[in-house]
GROMACS .gro file of C-alpha atoms in nm:
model
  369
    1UNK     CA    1   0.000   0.000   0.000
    2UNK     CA    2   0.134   0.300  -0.106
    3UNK     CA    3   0.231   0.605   0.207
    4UNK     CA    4   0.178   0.934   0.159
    5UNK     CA    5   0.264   1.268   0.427
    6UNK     CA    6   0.027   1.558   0.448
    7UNK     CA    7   0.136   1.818   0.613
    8UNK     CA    8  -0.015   2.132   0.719
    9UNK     CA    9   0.192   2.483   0.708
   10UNK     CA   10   0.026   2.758   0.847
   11UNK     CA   11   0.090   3.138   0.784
   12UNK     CA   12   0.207   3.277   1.050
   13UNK     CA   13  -0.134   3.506   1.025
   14UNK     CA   14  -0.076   3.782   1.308
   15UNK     CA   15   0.163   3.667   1.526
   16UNK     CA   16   0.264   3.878   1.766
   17UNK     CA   17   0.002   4.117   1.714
   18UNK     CA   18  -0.184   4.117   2.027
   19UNK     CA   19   0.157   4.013   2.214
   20UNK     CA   20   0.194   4.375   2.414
   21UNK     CA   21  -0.228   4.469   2.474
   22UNK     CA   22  -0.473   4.163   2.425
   23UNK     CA   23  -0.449   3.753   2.420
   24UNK     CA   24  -0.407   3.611   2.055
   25UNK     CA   25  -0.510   3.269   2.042
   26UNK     CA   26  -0.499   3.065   1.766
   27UNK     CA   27  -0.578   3.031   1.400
   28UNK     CA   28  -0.790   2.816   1.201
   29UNK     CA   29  -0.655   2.620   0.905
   30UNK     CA   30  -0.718   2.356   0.585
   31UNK     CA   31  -0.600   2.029   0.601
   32UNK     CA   32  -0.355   2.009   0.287
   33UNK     CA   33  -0.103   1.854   0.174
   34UNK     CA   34   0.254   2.001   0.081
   35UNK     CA   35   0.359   1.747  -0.150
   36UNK     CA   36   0.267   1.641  -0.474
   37UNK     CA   37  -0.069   1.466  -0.477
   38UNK     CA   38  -0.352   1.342  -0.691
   39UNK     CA   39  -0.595   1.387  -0.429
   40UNK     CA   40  -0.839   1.716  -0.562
   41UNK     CA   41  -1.047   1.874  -0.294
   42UNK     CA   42  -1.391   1.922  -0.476
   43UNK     CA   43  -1.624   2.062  -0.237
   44UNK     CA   44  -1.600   2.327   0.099
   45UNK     CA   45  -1.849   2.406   0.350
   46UNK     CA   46  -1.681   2.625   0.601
   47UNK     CA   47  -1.852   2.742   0.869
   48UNK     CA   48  -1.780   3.000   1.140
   49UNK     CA   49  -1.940   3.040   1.430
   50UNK     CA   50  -1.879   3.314   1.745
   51UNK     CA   51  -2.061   3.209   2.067
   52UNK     CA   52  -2.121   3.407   2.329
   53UNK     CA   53  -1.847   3.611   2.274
   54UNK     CA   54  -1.592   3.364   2.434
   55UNK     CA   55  -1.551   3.138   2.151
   56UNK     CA   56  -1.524   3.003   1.805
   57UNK     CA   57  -1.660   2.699   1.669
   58UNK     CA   58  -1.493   2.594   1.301
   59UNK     CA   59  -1.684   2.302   1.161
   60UNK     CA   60  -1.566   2.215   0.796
   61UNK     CA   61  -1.686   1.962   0.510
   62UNK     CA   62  -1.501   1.828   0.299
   63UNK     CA   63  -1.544   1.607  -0.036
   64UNK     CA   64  -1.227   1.507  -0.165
   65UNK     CA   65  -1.181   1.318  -0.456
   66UNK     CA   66  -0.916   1.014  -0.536
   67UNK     CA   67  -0.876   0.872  -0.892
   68UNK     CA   68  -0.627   0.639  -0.770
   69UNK     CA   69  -0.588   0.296  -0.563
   70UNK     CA   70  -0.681   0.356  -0.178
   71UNK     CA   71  -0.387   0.508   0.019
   72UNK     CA   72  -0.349   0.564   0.395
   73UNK     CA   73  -0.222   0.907   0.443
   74UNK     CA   74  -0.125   1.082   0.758
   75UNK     CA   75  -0.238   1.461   0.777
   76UNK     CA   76  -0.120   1.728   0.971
   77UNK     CA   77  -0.302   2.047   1.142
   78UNK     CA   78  -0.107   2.295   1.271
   79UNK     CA   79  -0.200   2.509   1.626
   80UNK     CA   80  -0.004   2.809   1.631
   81UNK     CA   81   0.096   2.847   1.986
   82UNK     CA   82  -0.043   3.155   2.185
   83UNK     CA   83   0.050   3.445   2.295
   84UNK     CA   84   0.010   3.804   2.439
   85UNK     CA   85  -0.105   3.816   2.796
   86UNK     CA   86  -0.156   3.413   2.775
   87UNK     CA   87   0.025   3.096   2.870
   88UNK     CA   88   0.122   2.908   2.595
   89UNK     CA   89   0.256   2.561   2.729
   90UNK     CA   90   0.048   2.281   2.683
   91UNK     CA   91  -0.264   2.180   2.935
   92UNK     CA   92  -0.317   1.771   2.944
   93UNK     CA   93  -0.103   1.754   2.626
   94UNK     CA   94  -0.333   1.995   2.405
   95UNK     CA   95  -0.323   2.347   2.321
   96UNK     CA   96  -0.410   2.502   2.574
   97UNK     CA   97  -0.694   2.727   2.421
   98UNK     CA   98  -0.828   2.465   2.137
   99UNK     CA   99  -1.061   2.179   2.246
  100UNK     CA  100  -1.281   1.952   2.107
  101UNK     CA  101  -1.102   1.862   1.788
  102UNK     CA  102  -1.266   1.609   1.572
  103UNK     CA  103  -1.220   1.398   1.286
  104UNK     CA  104  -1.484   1.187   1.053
  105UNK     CA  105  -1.354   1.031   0.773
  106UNK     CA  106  -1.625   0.834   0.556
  107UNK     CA  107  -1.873   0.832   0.894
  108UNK     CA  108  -1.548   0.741   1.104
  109UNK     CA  109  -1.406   0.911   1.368
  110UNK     CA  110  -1.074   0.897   1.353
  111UNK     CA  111  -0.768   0.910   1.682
  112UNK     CA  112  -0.544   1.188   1.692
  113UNK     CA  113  -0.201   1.291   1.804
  114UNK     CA  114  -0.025   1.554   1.942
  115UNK     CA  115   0.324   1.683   1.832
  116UNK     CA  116   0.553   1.984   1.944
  117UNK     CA  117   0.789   2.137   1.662
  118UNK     CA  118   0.977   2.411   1.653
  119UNK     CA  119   1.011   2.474   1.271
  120UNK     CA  120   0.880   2.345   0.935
  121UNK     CA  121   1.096   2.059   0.888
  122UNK     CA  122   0.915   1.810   1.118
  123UNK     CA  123   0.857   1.576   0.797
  124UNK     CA  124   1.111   1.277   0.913
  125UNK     CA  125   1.117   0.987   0.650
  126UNK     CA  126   0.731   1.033   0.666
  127UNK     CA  127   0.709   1.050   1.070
  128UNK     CA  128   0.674   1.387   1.220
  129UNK     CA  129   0.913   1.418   1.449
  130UNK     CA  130   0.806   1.575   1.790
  131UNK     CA  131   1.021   1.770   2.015
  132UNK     CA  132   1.091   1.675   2.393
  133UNK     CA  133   1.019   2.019   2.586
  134UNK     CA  134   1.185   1.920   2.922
  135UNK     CA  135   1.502   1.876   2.702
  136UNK     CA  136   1.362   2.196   2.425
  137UNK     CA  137   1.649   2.489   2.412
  138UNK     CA  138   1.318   2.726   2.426
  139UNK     CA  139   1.057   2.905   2.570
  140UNK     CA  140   0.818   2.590   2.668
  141UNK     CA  141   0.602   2.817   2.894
  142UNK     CA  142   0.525   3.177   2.928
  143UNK     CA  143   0.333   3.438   2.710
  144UNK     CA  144   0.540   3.373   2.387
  145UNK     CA  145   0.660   3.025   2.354
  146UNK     CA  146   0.921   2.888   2.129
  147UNK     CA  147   0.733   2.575   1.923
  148UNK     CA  148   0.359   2.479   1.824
  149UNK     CA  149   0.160   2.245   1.801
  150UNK     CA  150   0.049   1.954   1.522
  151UNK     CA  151  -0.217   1.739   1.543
  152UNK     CA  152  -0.223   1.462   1.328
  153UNK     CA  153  -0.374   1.172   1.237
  154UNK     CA  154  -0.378   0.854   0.951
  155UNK     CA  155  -0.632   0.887   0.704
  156UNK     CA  156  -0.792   0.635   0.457
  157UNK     CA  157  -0.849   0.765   0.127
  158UNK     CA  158  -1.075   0.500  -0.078
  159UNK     CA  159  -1.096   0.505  -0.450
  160UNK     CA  160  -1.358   0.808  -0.537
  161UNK     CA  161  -1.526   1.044  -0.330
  162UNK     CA  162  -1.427   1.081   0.020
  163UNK     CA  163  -1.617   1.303   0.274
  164UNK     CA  164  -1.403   1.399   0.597
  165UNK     CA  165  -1.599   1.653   0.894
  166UNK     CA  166  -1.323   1.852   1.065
  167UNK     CA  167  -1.461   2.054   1.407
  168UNK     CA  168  -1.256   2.219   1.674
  169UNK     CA  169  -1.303   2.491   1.882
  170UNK     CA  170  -1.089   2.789   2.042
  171UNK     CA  171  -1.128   3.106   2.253
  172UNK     CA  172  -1.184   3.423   2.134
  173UNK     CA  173  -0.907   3.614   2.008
  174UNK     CA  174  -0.890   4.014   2.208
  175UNK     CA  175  -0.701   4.308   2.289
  176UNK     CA  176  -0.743   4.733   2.302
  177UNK     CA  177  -0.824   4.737   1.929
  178UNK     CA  178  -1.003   4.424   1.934
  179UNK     CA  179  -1.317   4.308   2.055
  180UNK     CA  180  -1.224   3.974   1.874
  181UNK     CA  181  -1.004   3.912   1.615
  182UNK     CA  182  -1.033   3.580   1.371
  183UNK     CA  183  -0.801   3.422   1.132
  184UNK     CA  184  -0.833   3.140   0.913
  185UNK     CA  185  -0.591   3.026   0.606
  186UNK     CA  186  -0.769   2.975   0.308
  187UNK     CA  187  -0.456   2.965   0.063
  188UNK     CA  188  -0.337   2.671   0.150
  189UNK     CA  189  -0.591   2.533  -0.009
  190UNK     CA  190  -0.433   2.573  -0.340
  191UNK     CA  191  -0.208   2.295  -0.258
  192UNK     CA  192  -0.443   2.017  -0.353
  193UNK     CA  193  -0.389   1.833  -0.689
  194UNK     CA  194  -0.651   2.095  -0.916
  195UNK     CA  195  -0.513   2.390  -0.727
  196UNK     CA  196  -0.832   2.527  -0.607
  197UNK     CA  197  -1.168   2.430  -0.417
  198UNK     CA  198  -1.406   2.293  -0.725
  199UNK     CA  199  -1.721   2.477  -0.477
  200UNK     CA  200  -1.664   2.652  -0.160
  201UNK     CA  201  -1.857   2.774   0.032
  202UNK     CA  202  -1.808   3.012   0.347
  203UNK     CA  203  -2.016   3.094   0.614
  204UNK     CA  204  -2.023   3.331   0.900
  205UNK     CA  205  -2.221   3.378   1.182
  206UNK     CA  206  -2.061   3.631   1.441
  207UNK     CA  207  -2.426   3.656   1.618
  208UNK     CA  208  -2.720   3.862   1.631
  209UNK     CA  209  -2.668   4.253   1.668
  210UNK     CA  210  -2.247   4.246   1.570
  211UNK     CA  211  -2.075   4.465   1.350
  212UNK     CA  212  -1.747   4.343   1.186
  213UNK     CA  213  -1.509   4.352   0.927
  214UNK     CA  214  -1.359   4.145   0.664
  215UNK     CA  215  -1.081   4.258   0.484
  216UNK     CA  216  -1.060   4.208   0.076
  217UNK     CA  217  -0.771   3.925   0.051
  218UNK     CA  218  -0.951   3.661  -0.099
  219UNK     CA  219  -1.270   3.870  -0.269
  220UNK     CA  220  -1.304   4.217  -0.454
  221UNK     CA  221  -1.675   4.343  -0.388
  222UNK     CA  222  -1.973   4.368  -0.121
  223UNK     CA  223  -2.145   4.206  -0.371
  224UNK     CA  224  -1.920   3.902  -0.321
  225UNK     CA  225  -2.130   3.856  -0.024
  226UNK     CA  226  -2.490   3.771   0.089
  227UNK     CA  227  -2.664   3.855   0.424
  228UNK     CA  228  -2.875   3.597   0.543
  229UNK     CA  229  -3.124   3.706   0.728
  230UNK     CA  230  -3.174   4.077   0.845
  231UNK     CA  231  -2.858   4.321   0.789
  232UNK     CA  232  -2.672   4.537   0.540
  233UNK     CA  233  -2.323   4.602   0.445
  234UNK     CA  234  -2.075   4.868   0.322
  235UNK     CA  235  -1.742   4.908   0.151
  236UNK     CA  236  -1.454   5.075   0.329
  237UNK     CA  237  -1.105   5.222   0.267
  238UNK     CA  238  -0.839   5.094   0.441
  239UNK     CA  239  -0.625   5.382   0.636
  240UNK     CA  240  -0.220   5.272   0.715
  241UNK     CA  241  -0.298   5.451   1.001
  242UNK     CA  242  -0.595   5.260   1.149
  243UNK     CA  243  -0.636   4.920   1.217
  244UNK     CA  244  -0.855   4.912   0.953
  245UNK     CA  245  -0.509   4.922   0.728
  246UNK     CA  246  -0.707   4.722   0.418
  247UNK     CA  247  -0.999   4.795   0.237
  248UNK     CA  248  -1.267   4.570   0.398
  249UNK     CA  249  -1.618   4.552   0.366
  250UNK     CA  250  -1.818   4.604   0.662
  251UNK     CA  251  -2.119   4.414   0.777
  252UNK     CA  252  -2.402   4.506   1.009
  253UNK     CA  253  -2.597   4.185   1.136
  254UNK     CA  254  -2.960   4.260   1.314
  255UNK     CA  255  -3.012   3.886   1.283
  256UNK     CA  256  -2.869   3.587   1.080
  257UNK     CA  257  -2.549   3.524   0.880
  258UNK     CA  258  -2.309   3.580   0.555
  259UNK     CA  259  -2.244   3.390   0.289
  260UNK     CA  260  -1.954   3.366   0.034
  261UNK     CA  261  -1.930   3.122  -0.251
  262UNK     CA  262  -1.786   3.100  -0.550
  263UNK     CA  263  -1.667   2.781  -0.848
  264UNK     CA  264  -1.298   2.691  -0.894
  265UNK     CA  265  -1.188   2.868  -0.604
  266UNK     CA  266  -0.810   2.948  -0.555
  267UNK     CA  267  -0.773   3.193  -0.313
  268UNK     CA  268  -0.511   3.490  -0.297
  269UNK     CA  269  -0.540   3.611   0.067
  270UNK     CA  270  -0.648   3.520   0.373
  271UNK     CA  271  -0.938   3.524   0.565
  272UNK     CA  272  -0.987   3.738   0.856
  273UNK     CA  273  -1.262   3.842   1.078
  274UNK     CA  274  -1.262   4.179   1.325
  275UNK     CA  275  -1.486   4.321   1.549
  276UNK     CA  276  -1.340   4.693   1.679
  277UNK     CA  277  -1.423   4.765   1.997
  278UNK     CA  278  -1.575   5.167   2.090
  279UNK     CA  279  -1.532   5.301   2.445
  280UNK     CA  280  -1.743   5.616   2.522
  281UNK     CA  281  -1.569   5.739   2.851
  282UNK     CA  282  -1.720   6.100   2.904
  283UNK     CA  283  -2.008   6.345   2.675
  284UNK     CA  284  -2.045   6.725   2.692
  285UNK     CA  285  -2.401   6.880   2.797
  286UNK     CA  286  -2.604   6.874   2.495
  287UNK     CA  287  -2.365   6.677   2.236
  288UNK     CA  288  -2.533   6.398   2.094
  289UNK     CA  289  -2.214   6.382   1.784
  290UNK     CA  290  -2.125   6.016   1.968
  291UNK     CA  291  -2.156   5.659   1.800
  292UNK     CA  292  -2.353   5.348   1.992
  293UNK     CA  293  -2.221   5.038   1.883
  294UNK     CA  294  -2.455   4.793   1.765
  295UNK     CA  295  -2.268   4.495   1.978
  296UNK     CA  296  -2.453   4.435   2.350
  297UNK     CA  297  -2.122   4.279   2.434
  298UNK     CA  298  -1.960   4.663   2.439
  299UNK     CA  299  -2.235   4.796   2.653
  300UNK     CA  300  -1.992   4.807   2.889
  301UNK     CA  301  -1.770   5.015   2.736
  302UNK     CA  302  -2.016   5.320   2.780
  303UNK     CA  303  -1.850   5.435   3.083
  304UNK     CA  304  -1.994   5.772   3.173
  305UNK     CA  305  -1.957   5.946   3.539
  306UNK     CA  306  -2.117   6.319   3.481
  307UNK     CA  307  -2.418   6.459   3.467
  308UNK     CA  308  -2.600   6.350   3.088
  309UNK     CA  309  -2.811   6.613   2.930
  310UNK     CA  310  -3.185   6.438   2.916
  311UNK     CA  311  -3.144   6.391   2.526
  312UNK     CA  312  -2.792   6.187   2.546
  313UNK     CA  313  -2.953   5.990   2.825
  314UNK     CA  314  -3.269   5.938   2.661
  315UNK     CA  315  -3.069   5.818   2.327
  316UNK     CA  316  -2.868   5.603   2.508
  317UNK     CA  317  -3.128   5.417   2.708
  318UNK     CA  318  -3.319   5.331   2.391
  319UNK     CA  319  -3.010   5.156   2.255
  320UNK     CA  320  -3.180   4.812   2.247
  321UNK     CA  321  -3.491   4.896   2.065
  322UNK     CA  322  -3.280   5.052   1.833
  323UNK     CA  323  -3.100   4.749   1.781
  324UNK     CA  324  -3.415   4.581   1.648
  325UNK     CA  325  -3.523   4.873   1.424
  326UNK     CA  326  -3.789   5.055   1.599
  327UNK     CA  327  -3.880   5.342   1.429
  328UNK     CA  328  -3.892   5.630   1.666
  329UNK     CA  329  -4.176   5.939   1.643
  330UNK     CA  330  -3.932   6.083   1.914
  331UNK     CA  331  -3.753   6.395   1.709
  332UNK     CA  332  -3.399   6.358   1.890
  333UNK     CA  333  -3.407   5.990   1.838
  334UNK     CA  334  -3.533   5.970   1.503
  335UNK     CA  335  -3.244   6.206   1.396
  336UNK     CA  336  -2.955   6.015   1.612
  337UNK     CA  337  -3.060   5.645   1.487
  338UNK     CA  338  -3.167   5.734   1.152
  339UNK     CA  339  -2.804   5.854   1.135
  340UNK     CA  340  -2.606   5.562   1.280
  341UNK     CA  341  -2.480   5.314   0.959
  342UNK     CA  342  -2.618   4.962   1.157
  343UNK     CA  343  -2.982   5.129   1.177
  344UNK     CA  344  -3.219   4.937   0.992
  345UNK     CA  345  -3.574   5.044   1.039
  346UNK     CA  346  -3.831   4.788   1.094
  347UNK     CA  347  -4.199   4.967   1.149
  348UNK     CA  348  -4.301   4.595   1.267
  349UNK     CA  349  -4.064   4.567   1.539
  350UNK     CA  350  -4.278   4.664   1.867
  351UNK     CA  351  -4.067   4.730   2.195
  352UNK     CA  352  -4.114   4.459   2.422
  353UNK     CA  353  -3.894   4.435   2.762
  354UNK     CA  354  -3.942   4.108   2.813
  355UNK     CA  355  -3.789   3.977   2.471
  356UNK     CA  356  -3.494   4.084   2.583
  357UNK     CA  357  -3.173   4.006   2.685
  358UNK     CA  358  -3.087   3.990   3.038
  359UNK     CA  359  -2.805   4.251   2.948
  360UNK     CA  360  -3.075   4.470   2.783
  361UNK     CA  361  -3.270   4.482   3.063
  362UNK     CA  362  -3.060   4.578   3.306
  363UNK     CA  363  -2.938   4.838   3.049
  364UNK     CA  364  -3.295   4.996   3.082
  365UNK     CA  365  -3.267   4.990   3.460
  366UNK     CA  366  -2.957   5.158   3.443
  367UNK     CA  367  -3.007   5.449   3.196
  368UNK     CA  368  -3.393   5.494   3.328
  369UNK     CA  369  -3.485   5.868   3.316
   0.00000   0.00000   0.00000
């Protein structure tokens, strides 16, 4: 039976970025392979999924296709190691911030193991060689650590079509800048025998009530894109002097997801998801010139000690019916919301405390007139 190595090199997306001011995580990644093969990946479901704020949940499907005899082949997926204001060393063995990590190949789970390497050249006559960190010359612990981590696993690839469901799960990337910060390599990809992804297929869901961006690496136009649900979208310019350095296009999400897709896919850049985070720390009498963010996970950012004029409190307190598109008769709040870019009116929507959050409600209590 003929062996084959796949191997999975990462990009390096980030690293370091949130060392000095936030916790960087991890990053997601394809399984490919770095050496010739014959093995074409024809479909991609990708699916992203922010929960509660505290994590992300990657599921990915697969169809690969084999036009050869079966072959058991032994893939790799890297774990960049963490870092920032973070311990990367290793908790039971695993990275320390990605769990649940699963593998179905043809409607079997498959075992996994674990490796520490320091560089790329891991590949040993086909084994991957794993480091020994008591004996590592390295940072093995600490907030930037000197390796990372493979997980990897033989595979069975049968004559034909081959299905394989990859999951895992990680926390959410932070810092200053960041209320969470996402990559994912998508170029690898093009290391698979026809060079592309036959029909991919890329969804986000970041939550209900979220603003982010997504950077134009691996698509040109808005249009690219389709909302899901209830939301809208813009295109922005990228500013060297801003994190938002690339042109991007910018999403506002009342309620559901995004969706890319697109035939013979060989992507150029990367993917990678930001939400910025907005701190309102103090208002003069009578301005009302401030932004709300959409996001209930910044409420608590709005951090405001003086006196409010009755208008700024008034717009503030109605925050979460504006969320939900109520249109307001109210002059002052008509002309603030009808103003903000993640406003979308909905003359359906009628105000109901009780629908909603928790976070919401106490949001009334605390901004009550």
């Amino acid at each position: 039976m003929k062996r084959h190595i796949l191997l999975l090199f990462t990009l390096l997306l980030h690293f370091g970025l949130l060392a000095n001011d936030g916790a960087y995580f991890a990053a997601g990644n394809q399984l490919i392979p770095i050496q010739e093969s014959d093995i074409a990946v024809q479909k991609e479901i990708l699916k992203v999924k922010k929960v509660n704020n505290k994590f992300i949940e990657v599921s990915v499907y697969y169809e690969f296709f084999n036009p050869s005899a079966a072959k058991e082949i032994i893939v790799g997926f890297e774990a960049i190691s963490p870092n920032g204001d973070v311990d990367g060393a290793p908790k039971k063995g695993l990275h320390p911030y990605m769990r649940d990590f699963t593998v179905i190949m043809n409607d079997k789970k498959l075992n996994y193991e674990v490796a520490y390497v320091a560089d790329s050249l891991y590949n040993k006559g086909g084994k991957i060689k794993s480091i020994d960190l008591k004996t590592f010359d390295g940072n093995t612990s600490g907030n930037e650590v000197d390796f990372f981590y493979v997980y990897h696993f033989k595979a069975m690839f049968k004559p034909g079509k081959n299905i394989v469901k990859h999951t895992y799960v990680f926390d959410v990337s932070g810092s200053i800048d960041y209320n969470y910060h996402f990559d994912y390599v998508l170029t690898a990809a093009n290391r698979w025998a026809n060079k592309q992804i036959d029909d991919f297929t890329l969804i986000v869901d970041m939550g209900d009530f979220e603003e982010f961006n997504i950077p134009k690496t691996f698509f040109t136009q808005k249009n690219d894109w389709t909302i899901k649900g209830i939301g809208k979208m813009k295109d922005i310019k990228g500013d060297v002097n801003s994190i938002k350095d690339k042109d991007a296009v910018e999403f506002f999400i009342q309620k559901g997801t995004i969706q890319f897709q697109k035939k013979n896919f060989r992507p150029e850049g990367e993917l990678t998801i930001y939400g910025i985070n907005y701190y309102i720390n103090g208002l003069e009498n009578n301005v009302t010139d401030f932004y709300l963010p959409v996001s209930i996970y910044l409420q608590d950012n709005i951090n405001i000690d003086q006196p409010l004029s009755s208008v700024q409190r008034k717009i503030i307190r109605n925050l979460p019916y504006a969320r939900r598109g109520y249109v307001f008769n109210d002059k002052d709040l008509k002309a603030f919301y009808e103003a903000v870019n993640w406003y979308i009116p909905n003359s359906k929507y009628v105000p109901d405390v009780n629908s909603l959050t928790k976070a919401e409600q106490s949001w009334l209590k605390k901004w009550k007139e």
